[in-house]
Tab-separated table of C-alpha atoms in Angstrom:
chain	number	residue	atom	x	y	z
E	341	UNK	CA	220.337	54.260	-85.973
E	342	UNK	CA	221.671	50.754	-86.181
E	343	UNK	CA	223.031	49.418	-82.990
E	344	UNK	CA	226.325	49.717	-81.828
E	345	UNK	CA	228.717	46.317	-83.058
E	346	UNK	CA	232.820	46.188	-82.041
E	347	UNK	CA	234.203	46.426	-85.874
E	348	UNK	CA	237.202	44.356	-86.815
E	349	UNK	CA	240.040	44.695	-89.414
E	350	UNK	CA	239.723	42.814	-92.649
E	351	UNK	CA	242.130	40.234	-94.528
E	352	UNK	CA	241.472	41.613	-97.746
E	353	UNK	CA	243.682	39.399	-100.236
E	354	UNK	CA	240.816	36.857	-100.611
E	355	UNK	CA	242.695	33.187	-101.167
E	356	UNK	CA	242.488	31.687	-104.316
E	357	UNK	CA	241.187	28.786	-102.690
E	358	UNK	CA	239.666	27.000	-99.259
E	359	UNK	CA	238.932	23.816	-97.888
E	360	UNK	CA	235.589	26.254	-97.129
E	361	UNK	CA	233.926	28.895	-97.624
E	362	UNK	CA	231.200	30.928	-95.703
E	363	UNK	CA	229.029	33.174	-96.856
E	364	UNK	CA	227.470	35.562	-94.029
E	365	UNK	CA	229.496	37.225	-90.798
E	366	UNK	CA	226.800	36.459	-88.728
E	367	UNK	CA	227.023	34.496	-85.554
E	368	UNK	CA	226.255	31.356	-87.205
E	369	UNK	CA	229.009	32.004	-90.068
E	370	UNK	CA	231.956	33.027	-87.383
E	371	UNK	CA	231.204	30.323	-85.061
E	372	UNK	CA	231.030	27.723	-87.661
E	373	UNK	CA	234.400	29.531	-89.037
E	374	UNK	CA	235.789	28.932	-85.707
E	375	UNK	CA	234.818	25.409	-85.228
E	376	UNK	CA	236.480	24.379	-88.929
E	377	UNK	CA	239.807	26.341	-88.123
E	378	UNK	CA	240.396	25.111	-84.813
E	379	UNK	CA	239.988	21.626	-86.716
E	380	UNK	CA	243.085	22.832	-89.155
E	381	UNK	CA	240.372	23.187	-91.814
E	382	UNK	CA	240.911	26.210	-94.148
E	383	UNK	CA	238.155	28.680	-94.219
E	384	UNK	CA	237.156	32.636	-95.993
E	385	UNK	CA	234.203	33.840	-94.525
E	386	UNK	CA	232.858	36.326	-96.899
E	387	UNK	CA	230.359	39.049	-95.602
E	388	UNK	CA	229.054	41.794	-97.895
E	389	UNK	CA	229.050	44.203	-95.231
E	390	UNK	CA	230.817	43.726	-91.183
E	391	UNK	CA	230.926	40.971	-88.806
E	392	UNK	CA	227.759	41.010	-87.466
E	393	UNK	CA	225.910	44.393	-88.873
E	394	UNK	CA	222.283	42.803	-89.474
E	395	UNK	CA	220.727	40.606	-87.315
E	396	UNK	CA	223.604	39.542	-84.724
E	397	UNK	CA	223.988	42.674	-83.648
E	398	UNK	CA	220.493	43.426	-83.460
E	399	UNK	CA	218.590	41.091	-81.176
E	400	UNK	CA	218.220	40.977	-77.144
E	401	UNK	CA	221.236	38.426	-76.725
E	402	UNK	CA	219.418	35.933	-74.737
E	403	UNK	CA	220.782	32.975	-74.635
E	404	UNK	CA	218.488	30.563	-73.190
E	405	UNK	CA	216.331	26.763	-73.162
E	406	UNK	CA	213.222	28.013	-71.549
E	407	UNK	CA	210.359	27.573	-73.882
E	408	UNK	CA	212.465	26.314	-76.391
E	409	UNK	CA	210.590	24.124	-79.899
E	410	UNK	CA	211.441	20.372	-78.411
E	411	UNK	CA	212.725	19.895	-81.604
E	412	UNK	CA	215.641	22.736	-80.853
E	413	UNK	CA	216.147	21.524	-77.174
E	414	UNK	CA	219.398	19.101	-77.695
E	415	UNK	CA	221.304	21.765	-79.965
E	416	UNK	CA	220.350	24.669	-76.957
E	417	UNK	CA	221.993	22.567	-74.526
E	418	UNK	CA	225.192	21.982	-76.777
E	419	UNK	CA	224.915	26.007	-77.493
E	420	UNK	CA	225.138	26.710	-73.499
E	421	UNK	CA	228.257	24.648	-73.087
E	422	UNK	CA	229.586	26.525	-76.177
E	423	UNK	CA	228.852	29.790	-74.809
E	424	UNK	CA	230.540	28.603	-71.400
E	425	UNK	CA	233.578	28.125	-73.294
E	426	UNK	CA	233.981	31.227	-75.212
E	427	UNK	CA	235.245	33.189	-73.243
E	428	UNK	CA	238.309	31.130	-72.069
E	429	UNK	CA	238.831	29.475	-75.475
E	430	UNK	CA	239.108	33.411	-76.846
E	431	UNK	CA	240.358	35.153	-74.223
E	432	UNK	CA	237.862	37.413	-74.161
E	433	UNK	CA	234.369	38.692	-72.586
E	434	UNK	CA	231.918	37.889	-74.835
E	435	UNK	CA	229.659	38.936	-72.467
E	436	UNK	CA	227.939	35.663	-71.769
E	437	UNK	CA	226.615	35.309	-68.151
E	438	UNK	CA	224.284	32.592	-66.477
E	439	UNK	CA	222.059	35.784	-64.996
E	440	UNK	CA	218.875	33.278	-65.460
E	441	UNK	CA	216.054	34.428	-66.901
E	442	UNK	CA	212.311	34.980	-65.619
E	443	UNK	CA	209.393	35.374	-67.121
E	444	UNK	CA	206.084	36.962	-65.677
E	445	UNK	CA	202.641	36.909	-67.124
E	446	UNK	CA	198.974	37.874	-66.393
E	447	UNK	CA	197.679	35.950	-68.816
E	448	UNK	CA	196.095	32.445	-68.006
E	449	UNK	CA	196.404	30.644	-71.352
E	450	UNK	CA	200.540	31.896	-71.500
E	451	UNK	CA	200.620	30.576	-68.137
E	452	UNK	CA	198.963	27.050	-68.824
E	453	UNK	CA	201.803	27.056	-71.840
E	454	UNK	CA	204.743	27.225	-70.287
E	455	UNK	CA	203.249	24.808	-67.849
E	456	UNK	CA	202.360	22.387	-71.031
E	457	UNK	CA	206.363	22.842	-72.105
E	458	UNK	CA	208.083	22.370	-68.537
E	459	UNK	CA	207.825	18.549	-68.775
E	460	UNK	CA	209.664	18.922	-72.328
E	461	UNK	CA	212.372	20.830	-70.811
E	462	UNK	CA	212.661	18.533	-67.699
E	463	UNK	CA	212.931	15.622	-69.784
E	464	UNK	CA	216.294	17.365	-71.720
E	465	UNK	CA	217.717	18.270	-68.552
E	466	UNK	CA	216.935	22.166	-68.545
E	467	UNK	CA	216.535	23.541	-64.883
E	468	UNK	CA	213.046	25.249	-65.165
E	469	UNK	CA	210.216	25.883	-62.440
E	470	UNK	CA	206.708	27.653	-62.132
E	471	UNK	CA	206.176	30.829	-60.540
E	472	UNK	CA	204.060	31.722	-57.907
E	473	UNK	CA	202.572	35.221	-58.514
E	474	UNK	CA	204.088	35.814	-54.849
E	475	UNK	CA	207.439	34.454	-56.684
E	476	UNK	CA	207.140	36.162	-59.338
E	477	UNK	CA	206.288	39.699	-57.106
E	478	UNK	CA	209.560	39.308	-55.523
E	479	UNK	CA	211.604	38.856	-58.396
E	480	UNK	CA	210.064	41.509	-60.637
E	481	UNK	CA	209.496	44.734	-57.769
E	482	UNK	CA	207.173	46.591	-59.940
E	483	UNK	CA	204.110	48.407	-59.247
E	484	UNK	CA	200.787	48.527	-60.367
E	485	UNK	CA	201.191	44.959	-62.209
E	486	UNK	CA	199.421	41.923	-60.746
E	487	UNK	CA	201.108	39.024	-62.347
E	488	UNK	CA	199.101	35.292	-61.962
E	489	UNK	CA	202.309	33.707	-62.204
E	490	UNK	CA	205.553	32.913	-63.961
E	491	UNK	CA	208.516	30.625	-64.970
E	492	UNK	CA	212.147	30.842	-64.814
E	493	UNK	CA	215.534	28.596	-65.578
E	494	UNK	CA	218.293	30.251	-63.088
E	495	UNK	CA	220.633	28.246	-66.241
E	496	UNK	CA	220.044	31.035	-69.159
E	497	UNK	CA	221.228	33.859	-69.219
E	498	UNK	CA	222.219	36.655	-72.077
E	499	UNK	CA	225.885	37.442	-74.100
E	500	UNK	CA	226.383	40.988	-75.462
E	501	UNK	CA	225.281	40.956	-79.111
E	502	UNK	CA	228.435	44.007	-79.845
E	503	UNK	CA	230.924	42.071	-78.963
E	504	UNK	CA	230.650	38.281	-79.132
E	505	UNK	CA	230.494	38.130	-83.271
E	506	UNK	CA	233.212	39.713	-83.671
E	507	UNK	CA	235.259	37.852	-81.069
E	508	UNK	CA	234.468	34.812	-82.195
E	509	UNK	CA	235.823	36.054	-86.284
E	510	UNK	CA	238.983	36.941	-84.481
E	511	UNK	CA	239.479	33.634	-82.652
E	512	UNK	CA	238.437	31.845	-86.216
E	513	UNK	CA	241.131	34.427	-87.643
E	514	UNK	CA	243.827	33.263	-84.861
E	515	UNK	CA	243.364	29.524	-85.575
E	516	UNK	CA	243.808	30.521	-89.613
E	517	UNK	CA	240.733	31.355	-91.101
E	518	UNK	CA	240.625	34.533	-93.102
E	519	UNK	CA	238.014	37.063	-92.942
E	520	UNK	CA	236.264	39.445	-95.816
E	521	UNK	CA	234.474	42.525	-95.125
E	522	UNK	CA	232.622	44.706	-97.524
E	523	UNK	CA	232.948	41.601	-100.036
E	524	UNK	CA	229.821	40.224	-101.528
E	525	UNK	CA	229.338	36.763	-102.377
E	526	UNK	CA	227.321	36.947	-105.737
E	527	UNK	CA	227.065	33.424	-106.707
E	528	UNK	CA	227.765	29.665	-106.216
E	529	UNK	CA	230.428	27.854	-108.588
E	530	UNK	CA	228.677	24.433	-109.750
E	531	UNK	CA	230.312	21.899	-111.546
E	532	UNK	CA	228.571	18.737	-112.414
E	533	UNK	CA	226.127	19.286	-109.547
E	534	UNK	CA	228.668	19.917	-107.260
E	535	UNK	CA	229.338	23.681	-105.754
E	536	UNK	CA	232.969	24.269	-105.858
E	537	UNK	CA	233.898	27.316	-104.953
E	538	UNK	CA	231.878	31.045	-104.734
E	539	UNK	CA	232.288	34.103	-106.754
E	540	UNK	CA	232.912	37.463	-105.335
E	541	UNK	CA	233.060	41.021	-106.407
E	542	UNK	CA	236.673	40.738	-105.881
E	543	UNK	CA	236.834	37.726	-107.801
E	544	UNK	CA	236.469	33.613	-107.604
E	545	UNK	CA	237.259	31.424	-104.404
E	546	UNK	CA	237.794	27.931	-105.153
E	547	UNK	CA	235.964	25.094	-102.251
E	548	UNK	CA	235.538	21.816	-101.426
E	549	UNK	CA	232.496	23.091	-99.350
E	550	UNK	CA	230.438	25.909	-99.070
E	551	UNK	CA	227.951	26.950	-96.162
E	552	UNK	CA	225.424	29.544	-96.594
E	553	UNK	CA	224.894	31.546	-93.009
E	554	UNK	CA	223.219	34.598	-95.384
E	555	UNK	CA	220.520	35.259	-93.071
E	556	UNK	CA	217.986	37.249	-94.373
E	557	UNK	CA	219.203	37.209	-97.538
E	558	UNK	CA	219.895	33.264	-98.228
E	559	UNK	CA	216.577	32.651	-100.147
E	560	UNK	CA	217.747	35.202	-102.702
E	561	UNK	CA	220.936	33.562	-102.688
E	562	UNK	CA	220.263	30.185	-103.374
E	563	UNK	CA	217.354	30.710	-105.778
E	564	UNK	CA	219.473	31.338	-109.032
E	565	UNK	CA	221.098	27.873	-108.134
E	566	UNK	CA	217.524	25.974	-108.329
E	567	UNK	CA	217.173	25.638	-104.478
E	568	UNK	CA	214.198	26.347	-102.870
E	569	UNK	CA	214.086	27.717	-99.347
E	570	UNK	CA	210.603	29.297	-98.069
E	571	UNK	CA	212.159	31.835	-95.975
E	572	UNK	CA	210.054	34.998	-94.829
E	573	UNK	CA	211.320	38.466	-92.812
E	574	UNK	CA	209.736	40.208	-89.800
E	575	UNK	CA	210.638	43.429	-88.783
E	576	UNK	CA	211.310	44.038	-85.111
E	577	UNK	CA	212.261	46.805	-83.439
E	578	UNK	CA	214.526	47.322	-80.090
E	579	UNK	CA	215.733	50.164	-78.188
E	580	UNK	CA	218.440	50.767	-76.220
E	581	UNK	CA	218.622	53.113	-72.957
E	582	UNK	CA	221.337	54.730	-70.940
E	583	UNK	CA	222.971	53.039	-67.992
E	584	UNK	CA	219.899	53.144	-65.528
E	585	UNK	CA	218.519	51.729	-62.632
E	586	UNK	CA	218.705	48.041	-62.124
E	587	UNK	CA	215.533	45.780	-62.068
E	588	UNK	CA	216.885	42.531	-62.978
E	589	UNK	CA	219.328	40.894	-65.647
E	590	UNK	CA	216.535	39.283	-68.391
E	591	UNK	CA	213.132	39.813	-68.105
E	592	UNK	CA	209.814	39.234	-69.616
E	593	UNK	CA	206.188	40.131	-69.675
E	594	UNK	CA	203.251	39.659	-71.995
E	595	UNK	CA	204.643	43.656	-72.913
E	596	UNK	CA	207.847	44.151	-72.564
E	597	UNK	CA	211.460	42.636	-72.774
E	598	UNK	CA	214.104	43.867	-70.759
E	599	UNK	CA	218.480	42.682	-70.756
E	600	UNK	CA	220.855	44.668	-68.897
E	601	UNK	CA	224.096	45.180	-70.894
E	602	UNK	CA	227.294	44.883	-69.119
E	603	UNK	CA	227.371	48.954	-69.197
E	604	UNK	CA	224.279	48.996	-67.026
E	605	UNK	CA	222.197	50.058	-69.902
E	606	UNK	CA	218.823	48.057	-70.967
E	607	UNK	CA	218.060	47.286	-74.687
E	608	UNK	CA	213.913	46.444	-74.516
E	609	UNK	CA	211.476	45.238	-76.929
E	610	UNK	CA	208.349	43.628	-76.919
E	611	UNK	CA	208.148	40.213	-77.964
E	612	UNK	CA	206.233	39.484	-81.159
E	613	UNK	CA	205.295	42.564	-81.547
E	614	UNK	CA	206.419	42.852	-85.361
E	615	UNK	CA	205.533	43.830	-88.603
E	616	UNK	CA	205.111	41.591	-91.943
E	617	UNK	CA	205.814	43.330	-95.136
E	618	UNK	CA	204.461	42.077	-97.869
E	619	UNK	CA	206.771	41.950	-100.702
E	620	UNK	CA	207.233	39.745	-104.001
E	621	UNK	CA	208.968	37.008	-101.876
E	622	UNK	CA	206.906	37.004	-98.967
E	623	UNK	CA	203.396	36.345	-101.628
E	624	UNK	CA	205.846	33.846	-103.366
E	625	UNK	CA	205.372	31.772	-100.208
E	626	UNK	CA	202.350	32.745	-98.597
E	627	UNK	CA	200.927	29.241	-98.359
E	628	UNK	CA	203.852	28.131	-96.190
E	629	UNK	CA	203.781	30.936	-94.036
E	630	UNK	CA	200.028	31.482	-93.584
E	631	UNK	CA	200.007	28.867	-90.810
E	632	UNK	CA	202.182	30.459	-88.618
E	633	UNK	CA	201.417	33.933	-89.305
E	634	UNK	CA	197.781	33.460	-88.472
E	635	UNK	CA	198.507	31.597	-85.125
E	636	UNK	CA	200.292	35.251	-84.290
E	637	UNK	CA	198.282	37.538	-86.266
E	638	UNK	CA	197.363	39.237	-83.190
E	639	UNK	CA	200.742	40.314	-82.286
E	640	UNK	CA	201.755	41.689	-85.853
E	641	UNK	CA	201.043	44.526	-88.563
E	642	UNK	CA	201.080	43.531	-91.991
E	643	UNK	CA	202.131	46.527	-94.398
E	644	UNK	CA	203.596	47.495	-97.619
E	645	UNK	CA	207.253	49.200	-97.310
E	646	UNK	CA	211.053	49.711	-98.457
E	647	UNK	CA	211.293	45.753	-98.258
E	648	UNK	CA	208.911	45.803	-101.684
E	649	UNK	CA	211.754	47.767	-103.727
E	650	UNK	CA	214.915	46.952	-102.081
E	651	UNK	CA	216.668	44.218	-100.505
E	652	UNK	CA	216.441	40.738	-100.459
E	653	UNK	CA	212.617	40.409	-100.863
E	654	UNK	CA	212.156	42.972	-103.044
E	655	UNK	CA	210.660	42.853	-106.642
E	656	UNK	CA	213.849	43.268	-108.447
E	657	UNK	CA	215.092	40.009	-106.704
E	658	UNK	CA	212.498	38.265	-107.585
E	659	UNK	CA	212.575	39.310	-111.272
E	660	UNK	CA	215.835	39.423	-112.467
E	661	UNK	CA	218.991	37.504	-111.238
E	662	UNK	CA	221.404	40.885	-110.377
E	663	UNK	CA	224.153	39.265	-109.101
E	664	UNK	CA	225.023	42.486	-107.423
E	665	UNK	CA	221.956	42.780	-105.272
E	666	UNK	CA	223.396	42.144	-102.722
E	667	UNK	CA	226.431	44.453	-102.701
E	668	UNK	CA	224.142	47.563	-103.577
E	669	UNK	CA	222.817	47.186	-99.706
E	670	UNK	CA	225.938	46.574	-97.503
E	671	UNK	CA	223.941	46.523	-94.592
E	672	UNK	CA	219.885	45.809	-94.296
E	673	UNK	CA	218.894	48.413	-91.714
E	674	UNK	CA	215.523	49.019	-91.651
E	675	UNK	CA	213.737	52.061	-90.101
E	676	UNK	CA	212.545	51.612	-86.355
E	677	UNK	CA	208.613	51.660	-85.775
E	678	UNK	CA	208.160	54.576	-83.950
E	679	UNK	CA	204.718	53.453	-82.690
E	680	UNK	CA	206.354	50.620	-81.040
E	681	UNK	CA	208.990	52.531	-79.620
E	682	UNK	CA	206.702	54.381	-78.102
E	683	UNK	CA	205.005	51.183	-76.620
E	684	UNK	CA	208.048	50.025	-75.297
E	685	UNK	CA	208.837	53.023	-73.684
E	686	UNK	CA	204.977	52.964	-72.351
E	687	UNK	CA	204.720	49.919	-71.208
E	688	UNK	CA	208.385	49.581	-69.700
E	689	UNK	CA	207.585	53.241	-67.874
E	690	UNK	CA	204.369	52.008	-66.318
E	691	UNK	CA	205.960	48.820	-65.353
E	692	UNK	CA	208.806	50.485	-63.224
E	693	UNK	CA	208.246	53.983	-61.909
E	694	UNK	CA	212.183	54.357	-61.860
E	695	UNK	CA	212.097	53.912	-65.971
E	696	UNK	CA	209.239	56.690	-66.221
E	697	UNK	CA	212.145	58.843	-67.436
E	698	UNK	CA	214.442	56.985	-69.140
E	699	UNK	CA	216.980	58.413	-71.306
E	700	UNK	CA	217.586	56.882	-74.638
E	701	UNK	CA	220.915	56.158	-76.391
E	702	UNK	CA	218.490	55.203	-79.789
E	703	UNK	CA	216.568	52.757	-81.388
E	704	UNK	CA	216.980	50.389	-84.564
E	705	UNK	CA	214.783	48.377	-86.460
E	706	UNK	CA	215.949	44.566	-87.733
E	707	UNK	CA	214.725	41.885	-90.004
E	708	UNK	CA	214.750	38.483	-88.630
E	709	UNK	CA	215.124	35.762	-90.804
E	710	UNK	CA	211.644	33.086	-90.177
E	711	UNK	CA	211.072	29.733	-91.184
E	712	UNK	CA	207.796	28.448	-91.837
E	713	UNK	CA	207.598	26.371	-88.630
E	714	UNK	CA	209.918	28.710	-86.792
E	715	UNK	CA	212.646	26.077	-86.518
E	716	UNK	CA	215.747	26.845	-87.961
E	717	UNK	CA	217.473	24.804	-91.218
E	718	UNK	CA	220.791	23.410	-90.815
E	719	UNK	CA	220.946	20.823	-93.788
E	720	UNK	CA	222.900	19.741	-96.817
E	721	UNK	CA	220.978	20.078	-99.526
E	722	UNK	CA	219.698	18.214	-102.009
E	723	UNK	CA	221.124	18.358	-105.430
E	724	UNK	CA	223.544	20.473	-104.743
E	725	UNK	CA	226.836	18.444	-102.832
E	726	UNK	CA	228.781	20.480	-101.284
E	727	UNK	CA	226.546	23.292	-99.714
E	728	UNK	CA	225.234	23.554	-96.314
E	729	UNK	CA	222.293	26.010	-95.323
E	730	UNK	CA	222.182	27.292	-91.804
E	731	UNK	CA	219.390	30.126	-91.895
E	732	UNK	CA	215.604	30.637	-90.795
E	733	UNK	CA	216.775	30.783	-87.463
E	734	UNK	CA	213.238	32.859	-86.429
E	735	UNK	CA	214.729	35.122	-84.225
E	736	UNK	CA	216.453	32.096	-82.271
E	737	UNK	CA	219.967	32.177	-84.350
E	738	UNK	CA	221.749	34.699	-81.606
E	739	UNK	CA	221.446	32.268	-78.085
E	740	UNK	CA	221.699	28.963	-80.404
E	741	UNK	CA	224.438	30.267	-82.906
E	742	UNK	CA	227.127	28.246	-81.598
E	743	UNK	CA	225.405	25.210	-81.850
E	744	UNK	CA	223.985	25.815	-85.078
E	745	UNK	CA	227.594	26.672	-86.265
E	746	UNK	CA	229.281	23.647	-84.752
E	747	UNK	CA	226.550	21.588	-86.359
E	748	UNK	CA	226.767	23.202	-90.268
E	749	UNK	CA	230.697	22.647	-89.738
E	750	UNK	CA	230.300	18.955	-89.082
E	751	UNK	CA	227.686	18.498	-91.839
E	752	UNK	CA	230.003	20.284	-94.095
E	753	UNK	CA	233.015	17.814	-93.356
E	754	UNK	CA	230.980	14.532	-92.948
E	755	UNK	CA	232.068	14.027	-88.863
E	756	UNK	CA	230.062	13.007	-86.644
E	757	UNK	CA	227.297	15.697	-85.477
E	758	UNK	CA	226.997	16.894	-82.120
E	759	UNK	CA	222.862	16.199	-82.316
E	760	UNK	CA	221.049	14.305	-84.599
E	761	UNK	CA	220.324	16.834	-87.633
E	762	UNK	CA	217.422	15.678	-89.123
E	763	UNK	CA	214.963	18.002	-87.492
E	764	UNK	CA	216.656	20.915	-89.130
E	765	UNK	CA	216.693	18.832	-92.700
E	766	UNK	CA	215.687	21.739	-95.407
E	767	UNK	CA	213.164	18.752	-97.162
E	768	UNK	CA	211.068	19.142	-94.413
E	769	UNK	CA	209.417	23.016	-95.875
E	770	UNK	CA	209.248	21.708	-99.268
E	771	UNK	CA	208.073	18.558	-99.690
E	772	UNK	CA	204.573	18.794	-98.826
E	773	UNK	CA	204.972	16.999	-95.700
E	774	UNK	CA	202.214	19.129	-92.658
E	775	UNK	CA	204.860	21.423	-90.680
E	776	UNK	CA	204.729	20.872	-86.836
E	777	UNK	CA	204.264	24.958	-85.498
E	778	UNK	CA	205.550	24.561	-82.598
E	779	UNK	CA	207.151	26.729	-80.266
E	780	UNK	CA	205.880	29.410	-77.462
């Protein structure tokens, strides 16, 4: 099944033209709509499926600075003031609370980590602290766990995935942006090295700026247009329970995930626990990706799968330039792993005696978007003017979407940026430079 997401209505005349246009109803393409419009800026945001059906939808909605790359830590912080805001500036619940969030490990060398990072986060302000394991025992009542230690920043906290896409395209749509579902962008308009405007299956929008917020599928995108953007997908899986007992609002262990939904229910996963397909695109950029991917080889599967003959990775997208690739799959929803279901299910059940018998609502499988260095890219790009990529968010795009979307709209209109951008410059994965892996 693919997770439950609040559906809005559509403005289907698209405009003959706008000041911008975005291509992907994900959280970084509605908040950056929302940003432009409240500026008077014109904006279409054109998404090939709904407002928020692949990834945004599909994560653990933690929203959060603990353990962040340093690199991402000043664009977190903005994100948490943004997420602070939402929910007055829209007039509605987007679900975003400052629960905090703890994590619990018995692991000595995870421990020593997040002890490495803590002097990072101090230094940008972020309110974290080491766990004692007595600490960590009275935050996290299981049994038959002996955790060593922990950390926690009583700051994060989680929004509901459902509901706050959505809600922010509607408060883009009040200030005057216009929204396009089931409308796939096929292709960039160039003139004389500039991109002005995009060209839809129901026809041509004329721009003075384009961002592409394509997620998964901006690679593909972009390639026909001679830009280059090592981008690789990992398939996670997540499940979602029925309202249940509660054992805390965000947690983590070395083998589970746990966030409590506003309906009481849990949606748990187990973090980097994933699988790597290898398809035509991933092989096109092994050698940026090997780095990474062997640093957590132990937590992932690499197989062969759907993602060889269909979607954005696929041969076919590699081979030939089908301009309506990317129409043909509305929505990327790949299959859940049903032997990591069952070691969620496991491993959450032996963890708390009170989840031994949980009751599912279903699971869903999703393909997150990586980097090679597992930072996201928010950049102009080079020969291109006009376009802005904001994708490779690895899995952090969700909790930092505002601030990634506040940032692509001021590098798409020349103001002044909210952080410095150059850590997210797309030149960094391509021009031979050594890539910093960072991260925990």
């Amino acid at each position: 099944m693919s997770p439950f997401v609040e559906r809005i209505d559509s403005d289907e005349t698209l405009p003959a033209s706008a000041d911008v246009v975005i291509v992907g109803g994900g959280i970084v393409g509605v908040t950056a709509a929302y940003f432009l419009a409240r500026r008077g800026i014109s904006v279409a945001l054109i998404e090939k499926g709904h407002v928020a059906c692949e990834q945004s939808s599909r994560n653990w909605g933690w929203c959060r600075q603990q353990n962040r790359d340093a690199r991402e830590l000043p664009l977190s912080s903005v994100a948490m003031k943004l997420w602070d805001e939402f929910s007055n500036d829209l007039e509605q619940d987007v679900g975003f609370r400052r629960c905090g969030l703890v994590y619990a490990t018995d692991n000595e060398a995870q421990l020593a980590g997040w002890s490495d990072w803590q002097p990072y986060g101090l230094d940008h302000g972020v309110d974290t602290r080491l766990l004692s394991a007595e600490e960590v025992r009275k935050l996290i009542p299981e049994a038959g766990r002996k955790w060593i230690g922990g950390v926690a920043s009583p700051d994060d906290g989680k929004a509901e995935p459902a509901i706050a896409g959505p809600a922010i395209a509607m408060g883009a749509r009040a200030h005057g942006a216009t929204i396009h579902q089931n409308c796939a962008a096929r292709a960039l308009d160039v003139e004389n090295g500039r991109v002005v405007g995009v060209h839809t299956e129901k026809g041509l929008v004329r721009a003075n700026a384009v961002l592409c917020a394509a997620g998964a599928w901006a690679s593909r995108f972009l390639r026909p247009h001679g830009i280059n953007f090592p981008q690789a997908g990992v398939r996670q899986t997540a499940v979602r329970t029925k309202p249940t007992a509660d054992v805390g609002a965000c947690l983590y262990a070395p083998d589970f995930a746990m966030t409590r939904r506003l309906d009481g229910s849990y949606t748990l996963a187990i973090s980097g626990k994933a699988t790597i397909d290898l398809t035509p695109q991933g092989i096109r950029y092994a050698r940026e990706f090997v780095p990474q991917f062997m640093r957590r080889l132990k937590n992932v599967r690499l197989a062969v799968g759907p993602s060889f003959v269909t979607g954005p990775e696929s041969l076919l997208s590699v081979l030939r330039n089908d301009e309506t690739i990317f129409e043909r799959t509305r929505v990327l929803d790949p299959a859940p792993q049903q032997w990591l279901v069952r070691k969620i299910m496991a491993n959450v059940g032996a963890a708390f005696p009170q989840f031994a018998k949980m009751e599912l609502v279903g699971s869903w499988g999703a393909l997150v978007d990586c980097s090679p260095d597992a930072v996201p890219v928010i950049s102009k790009t080079d020969g291109l003017d006009g376009l802005v990529l904001a994708a490779g968010c690895s899995g952090h795009g969700f909790g930092m979407g505002p601030g990634i979307g506040l940032l692509a709209s001021e590098l798409l209109t020349d103001a002044d940026t909210c952080v410095d951008p150059h850590p997210f410059r797309l030149s960094r994965l391509v021009d031979g430079s050594p890539l910093d892996i960072g991260g925990l």
